[in-house]
Coordinates of C-alpha atoms and ligand atoms in Angstrom, one line a residue:
Chain G
M4 CA 63.0 -30.2 44.2
A5 CA 65.1 -29.6 47.2
D6 CA 66.3 -26.0 47.7
K7 CA 69.9 -25.2 47.1
I8 CA 72.1 -24.6 50.1
L9 CA 74.2 -21.4 50.1
N10 CA 77.5 -22.5 51.8
K11 CA 78.7 -19.1 52.7
L12 CA 77.3 -15.6 52.8
Y13 CA 78.7 -12.3 54.1
I14 CA 76.2 -10.1 55.9
K15 CA 77.3 -6.5 56.2
V16 CA 74.9 -4.9 58.6
W17 CA 74.5 -1.6 60.4
R18 CA 75.0 -1.8 64.1
Q19 CA 74.0 1.1 66.4
N20 CA 73.3 0.6 70.1
S21 CA 71.2 3.7 70.7
P22 CA 69.7 6.7 68.9
K23 CA 72.6 8.8 70.1
E24 CA 75.5 6.5 69.3
K25 CA 77.2 6.9 66.0
G26 CA 76.9 3.4 64.5
R27 CA 79.0 1.4 62.2
F28 CA 78.9 -1.5 59.7
E29 CA 79.9 -5.0 60.9
T30 CA 80.3 -8.0 58.6
Y31 CA 79.3 -11.5 59.7
E32 CA 79.9 -14.8 58.0
I33 CA 77.0 -17.2 57.8
E34 CA 77.0 -20.8 56.5
D35 CA 74.5 -23.3 55.2
I36 CA 71.5 -21.2 54.4
S37 CA 68.8 -22.8 52.3
Q38 CA 67.6 -20.7 49.4
G39 CA 64.1 -21.8 50.5
S40 CA 64.3 -19.9 53.7
S41 CA 63.0 -16.3 54.0
F42 CA 65.3 -13.4 54.5
L43 CA 64.1 -12.9 58.1
E44 CA 64.7 -16.6 58.8
M45 CA 68.3 -16.1 57.6
L46 CA 68.6 -13.2 60.1
D47 CA 67.1 -15.4 62.8
I48 CA 69.8 -18.0 62.1
L49 CA 72.5 -15.4 62.2
N50 CA 71.1 -14.0 65.5
D51 CA 71.0 -17.5 67.0
K52 CA 74.7 -17.8 66.1
L53 CA 75.5 -14.4 67.5
I54 CA 73.8 -15.3 70.8
R55 CA 75.6 -18.6 71.0
D56 CA 78.9 -16.7 70.5
G57 CA 77.9 -14.4 73.4
K58 CA 77.3 -11.4 71.1
D59 CA 74.5 -9.0 70.9
P60 CA 71.9 -10.1 68.3
I61 CA 70.9 -7.7 65.5
A62 CA 67.7 -5.8 66.3
F63 CA 65.2 -5.7 63.4
D64 CA 61.5 -5.0 63.1
H65 CA 59.1 -7.8 62.2
D66 CA 55.6 -9.0 63.2
C67 CA 53.2 -10.8 60.9
R68 CA 55.8 -12.2 58.5
E69 CA 53.2 -12.5 55.8
G70 CA 53.4 -9.1 54.2
I71 CA 50.4 -7.4 55.8
C72 CA 51.5 -5.5 58.9
G73 CA 54.3 -3.3 57.5
M74 CA 56.6 -3.8 60.4
C75 CA 59.6 -5.4 58.6
S76 CA 61.7 -2.8 56.9
L77 CA 65.4 -3.0 55.9
Y78 CA 67.3 -1.5 53.0
I79 CA 68.9 -4.5 51.4
N80 CA 71.7 -4.3 48.8
G81 CA 70.7 -0.7 48.0
R82 CA 66.9 -1.2 47.7
A83 CA 64.0 -1.0 50.1
H84 CA 62.8 -4.5 51.0
G85 CA 65.6 -5.9 48.8
P86 CA 65.9 -7.0 45.2
D87 CA 62.4 -7.8 44.3
R88 CA 59.2 -6.0 43.4
E89 CA 55.9 -5.8 45.3
I90 CA 57.1 -7.5 48.4
T91 CA 57.9 -6.7 52.0
T92 CA 61.2 -8.0 53.5
C93 CA 59.4 -10.9 55.2
Q94 CA 58.3 -12.0 51.7
L95 CA 61.8 -11.9 50.4
H96 CA 63.5 -15.3 50.0
M97 CA 67.1 -16.3 49.9
R98 CA 66.7 -17.7 46.4
K99 CA 67.3 -14.1 45.3
F100 CA 70.9 -14.4 46.5
N101 CA 73.9 -16.4 45.3
E102 CA 76.8 -18.3 46.8
G103 CA 79.4 -16.1 48.4
D104 CA 77.3 -12.9 48.1
T105 CA 77.9 -9.9 50.5
I106 CA 74.5 -8.7 51.5
T107 CA 74.4 -5.1 52.8
I108 CA 71.6 -4.3 55.2
E109 CA 70.9 -0.8 56.4
P110 CA 68.0 0.8 58.3
W111 CA 65.5 3.1 56.6
R112 CA 67.4 6.4 56.2
A113 CA 65.4 9.6 56.9
G114 CA 65.8 12.3 59.5
S115 CA 62.1 11.8 60.4
F116 CA 62.8 8.0 61.0
P117 CA 65.5 8.1 63.6
V118 CA 67.3 4.8 64.3
I119 CA 66.3 3.3 67.7
K120 CA 68.7 0.4 67.6
D121 CA 70.6 -1.4 64.7
L122 CA 68.0 -1.8 62.0
I123 CA 65.0 -0.6 63.9
V124 CA 63.8 2.9 63.1
D125 CA 61.1 5.0 64.8
R126 CA 58.2 5.4 62.4
T127 CA 55.8 7.2 64.8
A128 CA 56.0 10.2 62.4
F129 CA 53.6 8.3 60.3
E130 CA 51.2 7.9 63.2
Q131 CA 51.5 11.7 63.9
I132 CA 50.5 12.4 60.3
Q133 CA 47.5 10.1 60.6
H134 CA 46.5 11.8 63.8
A135 CA 46.6 15.1 62.0
G136 CA 43.7 14.2 59.8
G137 CA 43.7 10.6 58.4
F138 CA 40.3 9.8 59.8
V139 CA 36.6 10.5 59.5
S140 CA 35.2 12.4 62.4
V141 CA 31.7 13.0 61.2
N142 CA 29.0 11.4 63.2
T143 CA 28.1 8.2 61.4
G144 CA 25.3 7.1 63.7
G145 CA 24.4 3.4 64.2
I146 CA 25.4 0.6 61.9
P147 CA 24.2 1.8 58.4
D148 CA 23.0 -0.5 55.7
G149 CA 26.0 -1.1 53.6
N150 CA 24.0 -0.5 50.4
A151 CA 22.3 2.7 51.6
I152 CA 25.2 4.8 50.2
P153 CA 25.8 3.9 46.6
I154 CA 29.5 4.0 45.7
G155 CA 30.6 3.4 42.1
Y156 CA 32.8 0.4 41.4
D157 CA 35.8 2.4 40.2
D158 CA 35.7 4.7 43.2
A159 CA 35.4 1.8 45.5
E160 CA 38.3 0.0 43.8
E161 CA 40.6 3.1 43.9
A162 CA 39.8 3.7 47.5
M163 CA 40.6 0.0 48.3
D164 CA 43.9 0.3 46.3
A165 CA 44.9 3.3 48.4
A166 CA 43.8 1.6 51.6
S167 CA 46.2 -1.3 51.0
C168 CA 49.0 0.9 52.2
I169 CA 50.5 -0.9 55.2
G170 CA 52.5 2.1 56.5
C171 CA 55.9 0.4 56.1
G172 CA 57.8 3.5 55.1
A173 CA 59.5 2.0 52.1
C174 CA 58.4 5.0 50.1
V175 CA 60.2 7.4 52.4
A176 CA 63.3 5.1 52.5
T177 CA 63.5 4.9 48.8
C178 CA 62.8 8.5 47.9
K179 CA 65.9 10.5 47.3
N180 CA 64.2 13.3 49.2
S181 CA 62.9 11.1 52.0
S182 CA 59.4 12.4 51.0
A183 CA 56.3 10.8 52.6
M184 CA 54.0 11.9 49.8
L185 CA 53.1 8.4 48.7
F186 CA 52.0 7.4 52.2
V187 CA 50.1 10.6 52.8
A188 CA 48.6 10.4 49.3
A189 CA 47.3 6.9 50.1
K190 CA 45.9 7.9 53.4
V191 CA 44.2 10.9 51.9
S192 CA 42.9 9.0 48.8
Q193 CA 41.4 6.1 50.6
L194 CA 38.9 8.6 52.2
A195 CA 38.7 11.2 49.4
K196 CA 37.1 8.7 47.1
L197 CA 34.3 7.8 49.5
P198 CA 31.3 9.9 50.4
Q199 CA 31.9 9.8 54.2
G200 CA 35.5 11.0 53.6
K201 CA 34.7 13.8 51.2
V202 CA 33.0 15.8 54.0
E203 CA 36.3 16.6 55.6
A204 CA 38.6 16.3 52.6
K205 CA 39.9 19.9 52.7
R206 CA 40.8 19.9 56.4
R207 CA 42.4 16.5 56.0
A208 CA 44.6 17.3 53.1
R209 CA 45.7 20.6 54.6
N210 CA 46.5 19.2 58.1
M211 CA 48.2 16.1 57.0
V212 CA 50.5 17.9 54.6
A213 CA 51.3 20.5 57.2
K214 CA 52.2 17.8 59.7
M215 CA 54.3 16.0 57.1
D216 CA 56.3 19.2 56.4
E217 CA 56.6 19.9 60.1
L218 CA 58.1 16.5 60.8
G219 CA 60.9 17.2 58.3
F220 CA 60.1 14.9 55.4
G221 CA 61.3 16.1 52.1
G222 CA 59.2 17.3 49.2
C223 CA 58.1 15.3 46.2
T224 CA 59.9 15.8 42.9
N225 CA 58.0 13.1 41.1
T226 CA 60.8 10.7 40.5
G227 CA 58.3 7.8 40.8
A228 CA 60.7 5.6 42.8
C229 CA 58.3 5.1 45.7
E230 CA 55.6 3.5 43.6
L231 CA 58.1 0.9 42.2
E232 CA 59.5 0.0 45.6
C233 CA 56.1 0.1 47.4
P234 CA 55.2 -3.5 48.4
K235 CA 51.5 -2.7 47.7
S236 CA 52.2 -0.8 44.4
I237 CA 50.4 2.3 45.6
S238 CA 50.2 4.4 42.4
I239 CA 51.6 7.9 42.3
S240 CA 48.3 8.9 40.7
H241 CA 47.2 9.2 44.3
I242 CA 50.0 11.8 44.7
A243 CA 48.4 13.8 41.9
R244 CA 45.1 13.5 43.8
L245 CA 46.7 14.7 47.0
N246 CA 48.1 17.7 45.2
R247 CA 44.7 18.4 43.8
E248 CA 43.0 18.1 47.2
Y249 CA 45.6 20.2 48.9
L250 CA 45.7 23.0 46.3
T251 CA 41.8 23.1 46.2
A252 CA 41.8 23.3 50.0
K253 CA 44.4 26.0 50.1
F254 CA 42.8 28.1 47.4
S255 CA 39.5 28.0 49.1
E256 CA 40.8 29.2 52.4
Chain L
M24 CA 44.4 32.0 52.7
S25 CA 47.4 31.7 55.0
K26 CA 50.0 32.9 52.3
G27 CA 53.1 32.4 54.4
S28 CA 52.5 28.8 54.9
F29 CA 51.6 28.1 51.3
L30 CA 54.7 29.8 50.0
S31 CA 56.9 27.5 52.1
A32 CA 54.8 24.3 52.2
S33 CA 56.3 21.5 50.2
I34 CA 53.3 21.3 47.8
G35 CA 53.1 25.1 47.7
R36 CA 56.7 25.4 46.6
K37 CA 56.2 22.8 44.0
F38 CA 53.2 24.6 42.8
F39 CA 55.2 27.7 42.0
M40 CA 57.9 25.6 40.4
S41 CA 55.4 23.9 38.1
I42 CA 53.6 27.1 37.1
T43 CA 56.9 28.9 36.4
G44 CA 58.3 25.8 34.7
L45 CA 55.4 25.5 32.3
F46 CA 55.6 29.3 31.6
L47 CA 59.3 28.9 30.8
I48 CA 58.4 26.1 28.4
T49 CA 56.0 28.3 26.5
F50 CA 58.8 30.9 26.2
I51 CA 61.2 28.3 25.0
I52 CA 58.8 27.1 22.3
V53 CA 58.6 30.7 20.9
H54 CA 62.3 31.3 21.3
M55 CA 63.3 28.1 19.6
S56 CA 60.9 28.6 16.7
I57 CA 62.4 32.0 16.0
N58 CA 66.0 30.7 16.3
L59 CA 65.3 28.0 13.8
L60 CA 64.8 30.7 11.2
L61 CA 68.6 31.1 11.4
I62 CA 69.1 27.9 9.4
F63 CA 66.3 28.5 6.8
D64 CA 67.7 31.7 5.3
D65 CA 71.4 32.2 4.9
S66 CA 70.8 35.9 3.9
G67 CA 69.6 36.4 7.5
D68 CA 66.6 38.5 6.5
L69 CA 64.0 36.1 7.9
F70 CA 65.7 35.9 11.3
N71 CA 66.3 39.7 11.4
I72 CA 62.7 40.5 10.6
A73 CA 61.5 38.1 13.3
A74 CA 64.0 39.4 15.9
N75 CA 63.1 42.9 15.0
F76 CA 59.4 42.1 15.4
M77 CA 60.1 40.6 18.9
A78 CA 62.2 43.5 19.9
T79 CA 59.6 46.1 19.0
N80 CA 56.4 44.3 19.8
P81 CA 54.7 45.9 22.9
L82 CA 53.4 42.5 24.1
I83 CA 56.9 41.1 24.2
K84 CA 58.1 44.2 26.0
V85 CA 55.6 43.6 28.7
M86 CA 56.5 40.0 28.9
E87 CA 60.2 40.5 29.3
P88 CA 60.1 41.4 33.0
V89 CA 57.5 38.7 33.6
L90 CA 59.9 36.2 32.0
A91 CA 62.7 37.4 34.3
L92 CA 60.4 37.0 37.3
G93 CA 59.5 33.6 36.1
F94 CA 63.1 32.5 36.0
L95 CA 63.8 34.1 39.3
V96 CA 60.9 32.4 41.1
H97 CA 61.7 29.0 39.5
I98 CA 65.4 29.3 40.5
V99 CA 64.8 30.6 44.1
W100 CA 62.2 28.0 44.9
S101 CA 64.3 25.2 43.3
V102 CA 67.1 26.1 45.8
G103 CA 64.6 26.1 48.7
I104 CA 63.2 22.7 47.6
T105 CA 66.6 21.2 47.1
I106 CA 67.8 22.3 50.5
Q107 CA 64.7 21.0 52.3
N108 CA 65.1 17.7 50.5
M109 CA 68.8 17.3 51.3
R110 CA 68.1 18.1 55.0
A111 CA 65.4 15.3 55.1
R112 CA 68.1 12.6 55.0
P113 CA 71.0 13.6 57.3
V114 CA 72.6 10.1 57.1
G115 CA 72.8 8.6 53.7
Y116 CA 72.9 5.0 52.5
N117 CA 76.1 3.1 52.1
K118 CA 74.6 1.5 49.0
A119 CA 71.6 2.7 47.1
I120 CA 70.6 1.6 43.6
Q121 CA 68.2 4.2 42.2
S122 CA 68.6 3.4 38.5
V123 CA 66.1 0.6 38.8
N124 CA 63.2 2.8 40.0
S125 CA 63.6 6.3 38.5
T126 CA 65.1 8.1 35.5
W127 CA 68.4 9.9 35.8
A128 CA 66.9 13.2 34.7
S129 CA 64.3 13.0 37.5
R130 CA 67.0 12.5 40.1
N131 CA 69.2 15.3 38.9
M132 CA 66.8 18.2 38.2
F133 CA 68.8 20.7 40.3
I134 CA 72.0 19.8 38.6
L135 CA 70.5 20.0 35.1
G136 CA 68.7 23.2 36.0
G137 CA 71.9 24.6 37.5
L138 CA 73.9 23.8 34.3
V139 CA 71.1 25.4 32.3
L140 CA 71.5 28.5 34.4
V141 CA 75.3 28.6 33.8
F142 CA 74.6 28.3 30.1
L143 CA 71.9 31.0 30.4
G144 CA 74.5 33.4 31.9
L145 CA 76.9 32.8 29.0
H146 CA 74.1 33.1 26.5
L147 CA 72.8 36.4 27.9
F148 CA 76.3 37.7 27.8
N149 CA 76.8 36.6 24.1
F150 CA 73.7 38.2 22.8
W151 CA 71.3 40.0 25.1
W152 CA 74.1 42.0 26.7
K153 CA 75.4 43.1 23.3
I154 CA 72.0 43.7 21.7
K155 CA 70.3 45.5 24.6
I156 CA 73.1 47.1 26.6
V157 CA 76.6 47.6 25.2
G158 CA 76.0 47.2 21.4
D159 CA 78.5 45.6 19.0
P160 CA 79.9 46.6 15.6
L161 CA 78.5 43.5 14.1
L162 CA 75.0 44.8 14.9
E163 CA 75.3 47.7 12.5
H164 CA 71.9 48.7 11.1
I165 CA 70.8 47.2 7.8
T166 CA 67.8 47.8 5.6
V167 CA 65.5 44.8 5.0
M168 CA 62.5 44.7 2.7
Q169 CA 59.6 43.9 4.9
G170 CA 56.3 43.4 3.1
G171 CA 57.6 45.7 0.3
I172 CA 58.6 48.4 2.8
P173 CA 62.3 49.0 3.4
T174 CA 62.8 48.8 7.2
E175 CA 65.9 49.6 9.1
M176 CA 66.9 47.2 11.8
E177 CA 69.9 45.7 13.7
N178 CA 71.7 42.9 12.0
A179 CA 71.3 40.3 14.8
Y180 CA 71.8 37.5 12.3
L181 CA 75.4 38.6 11.8
L182 CA 76.1 38.7 15.5
V183 CA 74.7 35.2 16.0
S184 CA 76.1 33.6 12.9
T185 CA 79.6 35.0 13.4
L186 CA 79.7 33.5 16.9
F187 CA 78.9 30.0 15.5
K188 CA 81.0 30.3 12.3
E189 CA 84.1 31.4 14.2
S190 CA 84.1 29.2 17.3
I191 CA 83.6 25.5 17.4
V192 CA 83.9 25.7 21.2
Y193 CA 80.8 27.9 21.3
C194 CA 79.0 25.6 19.0
L195 CA 79.7 22.7 21.3
I196 CA 78.6 24.7 24.4
Y197 CA 75.3 25.7 22.7
I198 CA 74.7 22.1 21.7
A199 CA 75.3 21.0 25.3
G200 CA 73.0 23.7 26.5
G201 CA 70.2 22.5 24.3
I202 CA 70.6 18.9 25.4
L203 CA 70.7 19.8 29.1
L204 CA 67.5 21.9 28.8
G205 CA 65.9 19.0 26.8
L206 CA 66.7 16.6 29.6
H207 CA 65.4 18.9 32.2
V208 CA 62.1 19.1 30.4
T209 CA 61.8 15.4 29.7
H210 CA 61.1 15.1 33.5
G211 CA 59.9 18.7 34.1
F212 CA 57.0 18.7 31.7
W213 CA 55.2 15.7 33.1
S214 CA 56.2 16.5 36.6
A215 CA 54.6 19.9 36.4
F216 CA 51.2 18.4 35.5
Q217 CA 51.5 15.9 38.3
T218 CA 52.3 18.7 40.7
I219 CA 49.3 20.7 39.7
G220 CA 47.2 17.6 40.2
L221 CA 46.1 17.3 36.6
N222 CA 47.2 13.7 36.3
N223 CA 45.6 10.3 36.6
Q224 CA 46.2 6.7 35.5
I225 CA 45.3 7.5 31.9
W226 CA 46.9 10.9 31.4
R227 CA 50.1 9.8 33.1
K228 CA 51.2 7.8 30.1
R229 CA 50.3 10.5 27.7
F230 CA 52.2 13.2 29.7
Y231 CA 55.2 10.9 29.9
V232 CA 55.3 10.5 26.1
L233 CA 54.6 14.2 25.6
A234 CA 57.4 15.2 28.0
N235 CA 59.9 13.1 26.1
I236 CA 58.7 14.4 22.8
I237 CA 58.9 18.1 23.9
G238 CA 62.3 17.5 25.7
W239 CA 63.8 16.0 22.6
I240 CA 62.3 18.6 20.3
F241 CA 64.1 21.2 22.5
A242 CA 67.3 19.3 22.6
I243 CA 67.4 18.7 18.8
G244 CA 65.9 22.0 17.9
F245 CA 68.5 24.0 19.7
S246 CA 71.4 21.8 18.7
V247 CA 70.8 21.8 15.0
I248 CA 71.5 25.5 14.8
P249 CA 75.1 25.4 15.9
L250 CA 75.5 22.1 14.0
Y251 CA 74.3 23.7 10.8
F252 CA 76.9 26.5 11.1
M253 CA 79.6 24.0 12.0
I254 CA 78.9 21.8 9.0
K255 CA 78.0 24.4 6.4
F256 CA 80.5 27.1 7.1
Ligands
HEM5 C1 64.3 27.6 30.5 C2 64.7 27.0 31.6 C3 63.8 26.0 32.4 C4 62.7 25.4 32.1 C5 61.9 25.4 30.9 C6 62.3 24.6 33.3 C7 61.2 23.8 33.4 C8 60.9 23.1 34.6 C9 59.7 22.3 34.8 C10 58.5 22.3 33.9 C11 59.8 21.8 36.0 C12 58.7 20.9 36.7 C13 58.0 21.6 37.8 C14 57.3 20.6 38.8 O1 57.4 19.4 38.7 O2 56.5 21.1 39.6 C15 61.0 22.1 36.6 C16 61.5 21.7 37.8 C17 62.7 22.0 38.4 N1 63.6 22.9 37.8 FE1 63.4 23.8 36.1 N2 63.3 24.8 34.3 C18 64.2 25.7 33.8 C19 65.3 26.2 34.4 C20 65.8 25.8 35.6 C21 66.9 26.4 36.3 C22 67.7 27.5 35.8 C23 67.0 25.7 37.6 C24 67.9 25.8 38.7 C25 68.9 26.6 38.9 C26 65.9 24.7 37.6 C27 65.7 23.8 38.6 C28 64.6 23.0 38.7 C29 64.4 22.1 39.9 C30 65.3 21.9 41.1 C31 63.2 21.6 39.6 C32 62.4 20.6 40.6 C33 62.6 19.2 40.2 C34 61.4 18.4 40.3 O3 60.5 18.8 40.9 O4 61.4 17.4 39.7 N3 65.2 24.8 36.4 N4 61.7 22.9 35.7
SF4_6 S1 52.7 3.8 50.3 FE1 53.6 1.8 50.0 S2 55.8 2.0 50.6 FE2 54.7 3.8 51.4 S3 54.1 3.2 53.5 FE3 52.4 2.7 52.2 S4 52.7 0.5 51.7 FE4 54.7 1.3 52.5
FES7 S1 56.6 -8.6 59.1 FE1 54.5 -7.9 58.6 S2 54.8 -7.1 56.6 FE2 56.7 -8.0 57.0

């Protein structure tokens, strides 16, 4: 079955030339978009049109376009990654939209994610949090036999679930407090569940939370919004684990 | 332990909120249970005996300042958390649809708590102020038979029941107070366990259900009292 063609759409998008500039919304009309095309393809078509018209194309982040790198962001029609569950923006399709719709596109909004240009925000804060402790620095020696350290199935699964976080920042963008707790919880959990990671668990939780606070992210009030908008469905149970890890670390100081 | 940083760290702050919140919930359970005696004995003896027991019990005397401190910490830290969280997003969204991913109560804890605080002020003025500080003619001492022994005590029942019998407005305010507190707790109870870290995939659903049950017990438990006086008298 051929995909339906959307004859006309209105794209209301945030334009901002530089981090310092104030920024504003612009609305563009776009015609003949197939519902089978992806959301980013629609933006490519719009940018092509803008360039042909001699205008500045809209800057937006993207890389893999298959939901694994976490680069694409965008707050679309009031929701991180748009109106669908468990997807990144590159996995969003135009069949989620209807003829004549006005689609509002905004960058992630958080003081810790400043806008670089248009829809691109600076997410190096996440890297800084990772650098504060999201690693294993114990000497692991040569390549060990994978079976030499037995890890229970449930622990391995939970660690894998946490490790599926792609660092996209949708959790921060969605959270009413711009809290990075889901991201930090995932990065702490993926190691806390494994024997190699347990060794430095306390230092990790303490330092990563301190860095998160220092960078100006908000605190968690357990609304649970992050989990529902996370493309990888990272569970807020990991936040409970992070709280546990952090509190144990602090009380044993 | 580096105390300074824990007191102001995001999780540290939340830790104090959760401990004080759970403490306030235990207080509310006791308070509501005693208040419910108001509607089970129109002579007022049952309520007066319980109120007198609470007023004279040494354990409760010790707990009074602790309770005040609990409120204070909960409120002061809630302001700190709320300010930090508002600062974290200097530029807001033009369009944000949050109803699809979170409950209304969870997003409005500061507003709900703030309204509970306003109610609390009025409530303290209505009763605590009169009973403990300035006195009131309605409180005149009466003698109640307690376990066969005649005991003299203040007629707190008369003070409370008169307020509800004479003013529909107060009845409505007290009903609203109960509902606001209940809503606060529907999120607060489960949130507290999550904050302390006592939560996982299995317990999460249970805490959710429990929080709703406790929240609604508070809302209904406190509202039936003014409702009872509105309807019966
Ligand atoms: C009897 C009265 C109250 C009870 C039983 C109560 C209970 C709770 C509980 C159990 C929590 C959850 C703590 C956590 O998640 O760590 C909470 C959170 C909170 N409360 Fe209260 N509270 C009361 C009064 C107040 C007042 C008077 C205020 C403000 C003026 C307030 C503001 C807040 C705020 C801002 C939160 C944090 C929201 C969140 O983390 O989700 N509360 N409360
Ligand atoms: S937790 Fe989910 S929403 Fe947050 S950065 Fe990781 S993948 Fe993205
Ligand atoms: S572009 Fe890689 S996840 Fe969307």
